[in-house]
Amino acid sequence: MALDVTLPSGRPVVEILPVLAERLGGLGPDASAYGLRLTRGTGAPLDQSLSLEGQEVLPGAVLTLNRRRMDAEPRYDDLVEAVADAVSEQQTAWQPRDAVSMSIGATCLLFLAGGFMLMQLSPVDWFVPVCAGVATAILCLAVYAISQAGVAGAWAVAATAGVLAGITIYTGAQGSPLGWRLVLAGGGAAAALCVCIPALGRGRPIIAGPLLVCLALVGTACGSVLLGYSLPNVMAVVCALAAAVSLLAPWVSLASVPVAITLPDQPVGYRREDGGYRDHPSLTARVMSMHGLVLSVRVACSVIVLACTPILAGSGAAGVVLVAVVAVAGMLGTRAVRSQADVAAGVVGGMLILAVLALVVTALHPELIMIVVVIAGVMGLTILVLNVLGPSYRPRLARAADVLEIIAIASIGPLAALVMGVL
């Protein structure tokens, strides 16, 4: 819209814009939020704090009233509104589903605390196992109720039900703490998890981690009771197998996702028909399910190795080296993954294992405290220096890390055999 108007040359442009915009019909929500500006014929904007005369705008000049770009920073008349918009853009607001997830986490934590406190009591008149069994039944029913409501997080309740089922059998059975009681407890926990699996839907792969922990419990007890091996020997095998499962989990998960590859009959001039790749949503769901499985298995393997650390550290130098090598291999294995959750699980799990290993070693051998402190300090400085090096050093560091990872993986088996006394 073109308009021939006479503008006062001595007043600032900012005072002229509202009246001019009203005459041109340019006032609206977008103009109020992003603002307007006058530009010369060359496209150069005028300074709104100066007058037309001060900017050498001659009579008869052609000016254009433009709205500022939509991607420009909005202009506000209210400071509270500006702060609210800035906060909403930079921070995620609390949603109702977050409250539900928080309540599920709090419930699981309270039930777990109650279950472990029940283990401190002596099973008088079957009161302790009955209480744990009732809590297990309640949680199993809660899993189905949460799944029917379409709320995420049922897998956490299922895992808690498995723990309480194991506590129920462990406190109700008689015998050695590391014998048949542990075998039955691991089997009971696995049975409770299997009962909850049908209600989990897409969260079923996550239960692989808790089931792996149950299998480790049963295997440890069977190795000690049925085969008669000492606990450090059994722990060495369990630790080595957990490391192998953690390292192989991403590749097994990748191989388990079915991908159909079809080749066109006429490669020359071939054009894909509309509607192709209709299985993408299904494929994406399968990939995400397998990602949950890998993450669950990584966390479970870290927990298993962490539980084996005190026994292996007390068995001698070979056990200490085995735990350290498993932790290093787990951390270096995260370089081949992309997900932040996978990297965090591998690195945090490895660092926790090394920290517990250092604490156990210093508790058993106080004379080694200074040596462990020096090693920890050198490792911390080395990691810091390697992370701040320039890009020119990264290829050589990557090759060195590859060699170290291969050596660590290859030495897990021989170290486990050394702990068992085979080598």
CSV table of C-alpha atoms in Angstrom, one decimal:
chain,number,residue,atom,x,y,z
A,1,MET,CA,0.0,0.0,0.0
A,2,ALA,CA,1.5,3.3,-1.1
A,3,LEU,CA,0.7,6.5,0.7
A,4,ASP,CA,1.8,10.1,0.0
A,5,VAL,CA,2.1,11.8,3.4
A,6,THR,CA,3.9,14.7,5.0
A,7,LEU,CA,6.0,13.8,8.0
A,8,PRO,CA,7.4,16.2,10.5
A,9,SER,CA,11.2,16.3,10.0
A,10,GLY,CA,12.1,17.5,13.5
A,11,ARG,CA,10.5,14.7,15.6
A,12,PRO,CA,12.0,11.3,16.3
A,13,VAL,CA,11.0,8.5,14.1
A,14,VAL,CA,9.7,6.5,17.0
A,15,GLU,CA,7.0,9.1,17.6
A,16,ILE,CA,5.9,9.0,13.9
A,17,LEU,CA,5.7,5.2,13.5
A,18,PRO,CA,2.4,4.5,15.4
A,19,VAL,CA,0.4,7.1,13.5
A,20,LEU,CA,2.0,6.1,10.2
A,21,ALA,CA,1.3,2.4,10.9
A,22,GLU,CA,-2.3,3.1,11.7
A,23,ARG,CA,-2.8,5.0,8.5
A,24,LEU,CA,-1.3,2.1,6.5
A,25,GLY,CA,-3.2,-0.5,8.5
A,26,GLY,CA,-0.1,-2.2,9.8
A,27,LEU,CA,-1.0,-2.4,13.4
A,28,GLY,CA,-1.6,-6.0,14.5
A,29,PRO,CA,-0.4,-8.7,16.9
A,30,ASP,CA,2.8,-9.4,14.9
A,31,ALA,CA,3.6,-5.7,14.6
A,32,SER,CA,3.1,-5.3,18.3
A,33,ALA,CA,5.3,-8.2,19.2
A,34,TYR,CA,8.1,-7.7,16.7
A,35,GLY,CA,7.9,-4.0,16.0
A,36,LEU,CA,8.0,-1.8,12.8
A,37,ARG,CA,10.8,0.1,11.2
A,38,LEU,CA,11.2,2.7,8.4
A,39,THR,CA,13.8,1.9,5.7
A,40,ARG,CA,15.2,4.0,2.9
A,41,GLY,CA,14.9,3.1,-0.8
A,42,THR,CA,18.2,1.3,-0.5
A,43,GLY,CA,16.9,-0.9,2.3
A,44,ALA,CA,18.9,0.8,5.0
A,45,PRO,CA,16.9,1.2,8.2
A,46,LEU,CA,16.4,4.6,9.9
A,47,ASP,CA,17.4,5.1,13.5
A,48,GLN,CA,14.2,5.5,15.5
A,49,SER,CA,15.8,7.7,18.1
A,50,LEU,CA,16.7,10.4,15.5
A,51,SER,CA,14.6,12.7,13.4
A,52,LEU,CA,14.2,12.6,9.7
A,53,GLU,CA,16.2,15.8,9.4
A,54,GLY,CA,19.0,14.5,11.5
A,55,GLN,CA,19.3,11.5,9.2
A,56,GLU,CA,19.3,13.6,6.0
A,57,VAL,CA,16.0,12.4,4.7
A,58,LEU,CA,15.2,14.9,1.9
A,59,PRO,CA,11.6,15.9,0.9
A,60,GLY,CA,10.2,13.6,-1.7
A,61,ALA,CA,12.2,10.6,-0.4
A,62,VAL,CA,10.5,7.2,-0.7
A,63,LEU,CA,10.4,5.3,2.7
A,64,THR,CA,9.1,1.8,3.3
A,65,LEU,CA,7.4,0.7,6.5
A,66,ASN,CA,8.5,-2.9,7.3
A,67,ARG,CA,7.7,-5.3,10.0
A,68,ARG,CA,10.8,-6.7,11.7
A,69,ARG,CA,11.7,-10.3,10.9
A,70,MET,CA,9.7,-13.1,12.7
A,71,ASP,CA,12.9,-14.7,13.9
A,72,ALA,CA,14.0,-11.4,15.5
A,73,GLU,CA,13.9,-11.0,19.3
A,74,PRO,CA,10.4,-10.0,20.4
A,75,ARG,CA,9.7,-6.7,21.9
A,76,TYR,CA,7.6,-6.6,25.1
A,77,ASP,CA,5.7,-3.9,26.9
A,78,ASP,CA,5.4,-6.0,30.1
A,79,LEU,CA,8.6,-7.1,31.9
A,80,VAL,CA,6.8,-10.0,33.5
A,81,GLU,CA,5.7,-11.4,30.2
A,82,ALA,CA,9.3,-11.0,28.8
A,83,VAL,CA,10.7,-13.0,31.8
A,84,ALA,CA,8.0,-15.6,31.5
A,85,ASP,CA,8.7,-16.2,27.8
A,86,ALA,CA,12.5,-16.3,28.4
A,87,VAL,CA,12.1,-18.9,31.1
A,88,SER,CA,9.7,-21.1,29.1
A,89,GLU,CA,12.2,-21.1,26.2
A,90,GLN,CA,15.2,-22.1,28.3
A,91,GLN,CA,13.6,-24.4,30.9
A,92,THR,CA,11.2,-27.3,30.7
A,93,ALA,CA,8.0,-26.7,32.6
A,94,TRP,CA,6.7,-29.2,35.1
A,95,GLN,CA,4.0,-31.4,33.5
A,96,PRO,CA,1.3,-33.6,35.1
A,97,ARG,CA,3.1,-36.7,33.8
A,98,ASP,CA,6.2,-35.6,35.7
A,99,ALA,CA,4.2,-35.7,38.9
A,100,VAL,CA,3.0,-39.2,38.0
A,101,SER,CA,6.6,-40.4,37.4
A,102,MET,CA,7.7,-38.8,40.6
A,103,SER,CA,5.0,-40.6,42.5
A,104,ILE,CA,5.9,-43.9,40.9
A,105,GLY,CA,9.6,-43.4,41.8
A,106,ALA,CA,8.7,-42.5,45.4
A,107,THR,CA,6.4,-45.5,45.8
A,108,CYS,CA,9.2,-47.9,44.5
A,109,LEU,CA,11.7,-46.3,46.8
A,110,LEU,CA,9.5,-46.6,49.9
A,111,PHE,CA,8.6,-50.3,49.1
A,112,LEU,CA,12.3,-51.1,48.6
A,113,ALA,CA,13.2,-49.4,51.9
A,114,GLY,CA,10.5,-51.4,53.7
A,115,GLY,CA,11.6,-54.6,52.1
A,116,PHE,CA,15.2,-54.2,53.1
A,117,MET,CA,14.2,-53.2,56.7
A,118,LEU,CA,12.1,-56.4,56.8
A,119,MET,CA,15.2,-58.4,56.1
A,120,GLN,CA,16.8,-57.1,59.3
A,121,LEU,CA,14.0,-58.8,61.3
A,122,SER,CA,14.0,-62.5,62.2
A,123,PRO,CA,11.1,-64.3,60.4
A,124,VAL,CA,9.0,-64.9,63.5
A,125,ASP,CA,5.7,-66.7,62.8
A,126,TRP,CA,6.1,-66.0,59.1
A,127,PHE,CA,5.2,-62.4,59.7
A,128,VAL,CA,8.1,-61.0,57.6
A,129,PRO,CA,7.7,-63.2,54.5
A,130,VAL,CA,3.9,-62.6,54.6
A,131,CYS,CA,4.3,-58.8,54.7
A,132,ALA,CA,6.8,-59.0,51.8
A,133,GLY,CA,4.5,-61.3,49.9
A,134,VAL,CA,1.5,-59.0,50.3
A,135,ALA,CA,3.6,-56.1,49.1
A,136,THR,CA,4.7,-58.1,46.1
A,137,ALA,CA,1.1,-58.9,45.2
A,138,ILE,CA,0.1,-55.2,45.6
A,139,LEU,CA,2.9,-54.1,43.3
A,140,CYS,CA,2.0,-56.8,40.6
A,141,LEU,CA,-1.6,-55.5,40.6
A,142,ALA,CA,-0.3,-51.9,40.4
A,143,VAL,CA,1.7,-52.8,37.3
A,144,TYR,CA,-1.4,-53.9,35.5
A,145,ALA,CA,-3.3,-50.8,36.8
A,146,ILE,CA,-0.6,-48.4,35.6
A,147,SER,CA,-0.4,-50.1,32.2
A,148,GLN,CA,-4.2,-49.9,31.8
A,149,ALA,CA,-4.0,-46.2,32.6
A,150,GLY,CA,-1.4,-45.7,29.9
A,151,VAL,CA,1.1,-44.2,32.3
A,152,ALA,CA,4.8,-44.8,31.7
A,153,GLY,CA,7.0,-46.3,34.4
A,154,ALA,CA,5.3,-49.6,35.0
A,155,TRP,CA,8.7,-51.3,34.5
A,156,ALA,CA,10.0,-49.7,37.7
A,157,VAL,CA,7.1,-51.0,39.7
A,158,ALA,CA,7.6,-54.5,38.1
A,159,ALA,CA,11.3,-54.4,39.1
A,160,THR,CA,10.4,-53.5,42.7
A,161,ALA,CA,7.9,-56.3,42.8
A,162,GLY,CA,10.7,-58.7,41.7
A,163,VAL,CA,12.9,-57.5,44.5
A,164,LEU,CA,10.2,-57.9,47.1
A,165,ALA,CA,9.4,-61.4,45.8
A,166,GLY,CA,13.0,-62.3,46.3
A,167,ILE,CA,12.9,-60.9,49.8
A,168,THR,CA,9.7,-62.9,50.5
A,169,ILE,CA,11.3,-66.3,49.6
A,170,TYR,CA,14.7,-65.4,51.1
A,171,THR,CA,13.2,-64.5,54.5
A,172,GLY,CA,10.8,-67.5,54.4
A,173,ALA,CA,13.3,-70.2,53.4
A,174,GLN,CA,15.7,-71.9,55.7
A,175,GLY,CA,19.4,-72.7,55.1
A,176,SER,CA,22.7,-71.0,54.2
A,177,PRO,CA,22.4,-67.3,53.2
A,178,LEU,CA,24.4,-68.0,50.0
A,179,GLY,CA,23.0,-71.4,49.4
A,180,TRP,CA,19.5,-72.6,48.4
A,181,ARG,CA,17.9,-69.6,49.9
A,182,LEU,CA,19.7,-67.4,47.4
A,183,VAL,CA,18.7,-69.8,44.6
A,184,LEU,CA,15.1,-69.7,45.5
A,185,ALA,CA,15.1,-65.9,46.0
A,186,GLY,CA,16.5,-65.4,42.6
A,187,GLY,CA,14.0,-67.7,41.0
A,188,GLY,CA,11.1,-66.1,42.9
A,189,ALA,CA,12.2,-62.6,41.7
A,190,ALA,CA,12.4,-63.9,38.1
A,191,ALA,CA,9.0,-65.4,38.5
A,192,ALA,CA,7.5,-62.2,39.7
A,193,LEU,CA,9.1,-60.3,36.8
A,194,CYS,CA,7.6,-62.8,34.3
A,195,VAL,CA,4.2,-62.3,35.8
A,196,CYS,CA,4.4,-58.6,35.2
A,197,ILE,CA,5.9,-58.8,31.7
A,198,PRO,CA,2.5,-59.2,29.8
A,199,ALA,CA,1.4,-55.8,31.2
A,200,LEU,CA,4.5,-53.8,30.2
A,201,GLY,CA,3.9,-53.5,26.5
A,202,ARG,CA,6.8,-51.6,24.9
A,203,GLY,CA,8.6,-51.6,28.3
A,204,ARG,CA,9.1,-55.4,28.2
A,205,PRO,CA,12.8,-55.2,27.0
A,206,ILE,CA,13.7,-53.2,30.0
A,207,ILE,CA,13.0,-56.2,32.2
A,208,ALA,CA,16.0,-57.9,30.7
A,209,GLY,CA,18.3,-56.1,33.1
A,210,PRO,CA,16.5,-57.3,36.3
A,211,LEU,CA,16.2,-60.8,34.9
A,212,LEU,CA,20.0,-60.8,34.3
A,213,VAL,CA,20.5,-59.9,37.9
A,214,CYS,CA,18.3,-62.7,39.0
A,215,LEU,CA,20.3,-65.1,36.8
A,216,ALA,CA,23.5,-63.9,38.4
A,217,LEU,CA,22.1,-64.6,41.9
A,218,VAL,CA,21.0,-68.1,40.9
A,219,GLY,CA,24.3,-68.8,39.1
A,220,THR,CA,26.4,-67.6,42.1
A,221,ALA,CA,24.4,-69.7,44.6
A,222,CYS,CA,24.5,-72.8,42.3
A,223,GLY,CA,28.2,-72.4,41.7
A,224,SER,CA,28.8,-72.3,45.5
A,225,VAL,CA,26.3,-75.0,46.6
A,226,LEU,CA,26.0,-77.5,43.7
A,227,LEU,CA,29.5,-77.3,42.2
A,228,GLY,CA,31.3,-76.6,45.5
A,229,TYR,CA,33.5,-73.7,44.2
A,230,SER,CA,34.7,-71.0,46.5
A,231,LEU,CA,32.9,-67.7,46.3
A,232,PRO,CA,35.8,-65.7,44.7
A,233,ASN,CA,36.0,-68.3,41.9
A,234,VAL,CA,32.3,-68.0,41.2
A,235,MET,CA,32.4,-64.2,41.4
A,236,ALA,CA,35.2,-64.2,38.9
A,237,VAL,CA,33.2,-66.2,36.4
A,238,VAL,CA,30.1,-64.1,37.0
A,239,CYS,CA,32.1,-60.8,36.6
A,240,ALA,CA,33.6,-62.0,33.3
A,241,LEU,CA,30.3,-63.1,31.9
A,242,ALA,CA,28.6,-59.8,33.0
A,243,ALA,CA,31.4,-57.9,31.2
A,244,ALA,CA,30.9,-60.0,28.0
A,245,VAL,CA,27.1,-59.6,28.0
A,246,SER,CA,27.5,-55.8,28.5
A,247,LEU,CA,29.9,-55.5,25.6
A,248,LEU,CA,27.9,-57.8,23.3
A,249,ALA,CA,24.5,-56.3,24.1
A,250,PRO,CA,24.5,-53.5,21.5
A,251,TRP,CA,25.5,-55.9,18.7
A,252,VAL,CA,23.0,-58.5,19.6
A,253,SER,CA,20.3,-55.8,19.8
A,254,LEU,CA,21.3,-54.5,16.4
A,255,ALA,CA,21.2,-58.0,14.9
A,256,SER,CA,17.7,-58.7,16.5
A,257,VAL,CA,16.0,-55.8,14.7
A,258,PRO,CA,14.5,-57.2,11.4
A,259,VAL,CA,15.2,-55.0,8.4
A,260,ALA,CA,13.8,-56.0,5.0
A,261,ILE,CA,16.0,-54.9,2.1
A,262,THR,CA,14.4,-55.1,-1.3
A,263,LEU,CA,16.1,-54.3,-4.6
A,264,PRO,CA,14.2,-53.0,-7.6
A,265,ASP,CA,13.7,-55.2,-10.7
A,266,GLN,CA,14.6,-52.3,-13.0
A,267,PRO,CA,17.6,-50.4,-11.6
A,268,VAL,CA,17.8,-48.1,-14.6
A,269,GLY,CA,15.2,-45.3,-14.2
A,270,TYR,CA,13.8,-46.8,-11.0
A,271,ARG,CA,11.6,-44.5,-9.0
A,272,ARG,CA,10.3,-45.3,-5.6
A,273,GLU,CA,6.5,-45.4,-5.4
A,274,ASP,CA,4.6,-43.2,-3.1
A,275,GLY,CA,3.8,-44.7,0.2
A,276,GLY,CA,7.1,-46.7,0.4
A,277,TYR,CA,8.8,-47.5,3.7
A,278,ARG,CA,5.5,-47.9,5.5
A,279,ASP,CA,7.2,-50.0,8.2
A,280,HIS,CA,9.2,-47.0,9.4
A,281,PRO,CA,7.1,-46.4,12.6
A,282,SER,CA,7.2,-50.1,13.4
A,283,LEU,CA,11.0,-50.2,12.8
A,284,THR,CA,11.5,-47.1,14.9
A,285,ALA,CA,9.5,-48.6,17.8
A,286,ARG,CA,11.6,-51.8,17.6
A,287,VAL,CA,14.9,-49.8,17.6
A,288,MET,CA,13.8,-47.8,20.6
A,289,SER,CA,12.7,-51.0,22.4
A,290,MET,CA,16.1,-52.5,21.7
A,291,HIS,CA,17.7,-49.3,23.0
A,292,GLY,CA,15.9,-49.8,26.3
A,293,LEU,CA,17.1,-53.4,26.4
A,294,VAL,CA,20.7,-52.4,25.9
A,295,LEU,CA,20.5,-49.6,28.5
A,296,SER,CA,18.9,-52.0,31.0
A,297,VAL,CA,21.5,-54.7,30.4
A,298,ARG,CA,24.4,-52.2,30.8
A,299,VAL,CA,23.0,-51.0,34.1
A,300,ALA,CA,22.4,-54.5,35.3
A,301,CYS,CA,25.9,-55.7,34.4
A,302,SER,CA,27.4,-52.7,36.2
A,303,VAL,CA,25.4,-53.6,39.3
A,304,ILE,CA,26.5,-57.2,39.1
A,305,VAL,CA,30.2,-56.3,38.8
A,306,LEU,CA,29.8,-53.7,41.6
A,307,ALA,CA,28.4,-56.5,43.8
A,308,CYS,CA,31.3,-58.8,43.0
A,309,THR,CA,33.9,-56.1,43.6
A,310,PRO,CA,34.4,-56.5,47.4
A,311,ILE,CA,34.8,-60.3,47.2
A,312,LEU,CA,37.2,-60.1,44.2
A,313,ALA,CA,39.2,-57.3,45.7
A,314,GLY,CA,39.7,-59.4,48.8
A,315,SER,CA,40.8,-62.4,46.8
A,316,GLY,CA,44.2,-60.9,45.8
A,317,ALA,CA,45.9,-58.9,43.1
A,318,ALA,CA,44.4,-60.8,40.2
A,319,GLY,CA,40.8,-60.0,41.4
A,320,VAL,CA,41.7,-56.3,41.7
A,321,VAL,CA,43.1,-56.2,38.2
A,322,LEU,CA,40.1,-58.1,36.9
A,323,VAL,CA,37.6,-55.6,38.3
A,324,ALA,CA,39.7,-52.7,37.1
A,325,VAL,CA,40.0,-54.1,33.6
A,326,VAL,CA,36.2,-54.8,33.4
A,327,ALA,CA,35.5,-51.2,34.4
A,328,VAL,CA,37.9,-49.8,31.9
A,329,ALA,CA,36.6,-52.0,29.1
A,330,GLY,CA,33.0,-50.8,29.9
A,331,MET,CA,34.0,-47.2,29.7
A,332,LEU,CA,36.0,-47.5,26.5
A,333,GLY,CA,33.1,-49.4,24.9
A,334,THR,CA,30.9,-46.3,25.1
A,335,ARG,CA,32.9,-44.7,22.3
A,336,ALA,CA,31.0,-46.8,19.8
A,337,VAL,CA,27.5,-45.6,20.9
A,338,ARG,CA,25.7,-42.4,20.2
A,339,SER,CA,23.0,-42.2,22.9
A,340,GLN,CA,23.8,-39.9,25.9
A,341,ALA,CA,22.0,-42.4,28.2
A,342,ASP,CA,24.2,-45.3,27.0
A,343,VAL,CA,27.4,-43.3,27.4
A,344,ALA,CA,26.3,-42.0,30.8
A,345,ALA,CA,25.5,-45.6,31.9
A,346,GLY,CA,28.8,-47.0,30.8
A,347,VAL,CA,31.0,-44.2,32.1
A,348,VAL,CA,29.1,-43.7,35.4
A,349,GLY,CA,29.0,-47.5,36.0
A,350,GLY,CA,32.8,-47.8,35.3
A,351,MET,CA,33.7,-44.9,37.6
A,352,LEU,CA,31.5,-46.3,40.4
A,353,ILE,CA,33.2,-49.7,40.1
A,354,LEU,CA,36.7,-48.1,40.2
A,355,ALA,CA,35.7,-45.9,43.2
A,356,VAL,CA,34.3,-48.9,45.1
A,357,LEU,CA,37.4,-50.9,44.2
A,358,ALA,CA,39.7,-48.2,45.5
A,359,LEU,CA,37.7,-48.0,48.8
A,360,VAL,CA,37.8,-51.7,49.3
A,361,VAL,CA,41.5,-52.0,48.6
A,362,THR,CA,42.4,-49.2,50.9
A,363,ALA,CA,40.1,-50.7,53.6
A,364,LEU,CA,41.8,-54.1,53.3
A,365,HIS,CA,45.4,-52.7,52.9
A,366,PRO,CA,45.7,-49.2,54.7
A,367,GLU,CA,49.4,-49.1,53.7
A,368,LEU,CA,48.3,-48.6,50.1
A,369,ILE,CA,46.3,-45.5,50.7
A,370,MET,CA,48.9,-43.1,49.3
A,371,ILE,CA,49.5,-45.2,46.3
A,372,VAL,CA,45.8,-45.3,45.5
A,373,VAL,CA,45.5,-41.5,46.0
A,374,VAL,CA,48.5,-40.9,43.6
A,375,ILE,CA,47.0,-43.2,41.0
A,376,ALA,CA,43.6,-41.5,41.3
A,377,GLY,CA,45.2,-38.0,41.0
A,378,VAL,CA,47.2,-39.0,37.9
A,379,MET,CA,44.2,-40.5,36.3
A,380,GLY,CA,42.1,-37.4,36.9
A,381,LEU,CA,44.7,-35.1,35.5
A,382,THR,CA,45.3,-37.4,32.5
A,383,ILE,CA,41.6,-37.4,31.7
A,384,LEU,CA,41.4,-33.6,32.0
A,385,VAL,CA,44.4,-33.1,29.8
A,386,LEU,CA,43.2,-35.5,27.1
A,387,ASN,CA,39.8,-33.8,27.0
A,388,VAL,CA,41.3,-30.3,26.4
A,389,LEU,CA,43.8,-31.3,23.7
A,390,GLY,CA,43.3,-30.0,20.2
A,391,PRO,CA,41.7,-31.8,17.3
A,392,SER,CA,45.1,-32.7,15.9
A,393,TYR,CA,45.7,-35.1,18.8
A,394,ARG,CA,42.3,-36.8,18.6
A,395,PRO,CA,43.1,-39.5,15.9
A,396,ARG,CA,46.2,-40.7,17.8
A,397,LEU,CA,44.2,-40.8,21.0
A,398,ALA,CA,41.4,-42.7,19.3
A,399,ARG,CA,43.9,-45.3,18.1
A,400,ALA,CA,45.5,-45.6,21.5
A,401,ALA,CA,42.0,-46.1,23.0
A,402,ASP,CA,41.3,-48.8,20.5
A,403,VAL,CA,44.4,-50.7,21.4
A,404,LEU,CA,43.7,-50.3,25.1
A,405,GLU,CA,40.1,-51.5,24.7
A,406,ILE,CA,41.2,-54.6,22.7
A,407,ILE,CA,43.8,-55.4,25.4
A,408,ALA,CA,41.3,-55.0,28.2
A,409,ILE,CA,38.7,-57.2,26.5
A,410,ALA,CA,41.2,-59.9,25.6
A,411,SER,CA,42.5,-60.0,29.2
A,412,ILE,CA,39.2,-60.5,31.0
A,413,GLY,CA,39.1,-64.2,30.4
A,414,PRO,CA,42.7,-64.9,31.4
A,415,LEU,CA,42.4,-62.8,34.5
A,416,ALA,CA,39.2,-64.7,35.5
A,417,ALA,CA,41.1,-67.9,35.0
A,418,LEU,CA,43.9,-66.6,37.1
A,419,VAL,CA,41.6,-65.8,40.0
A,420,MET,CA,40.2,-69.3,39.8
A,421,GLY,CA,43.7,-70.8,39.9
A,422,VAL,CA,43.4,-72.4,36.4
A,423,LEU,CA,46.4,-70.4,35.1
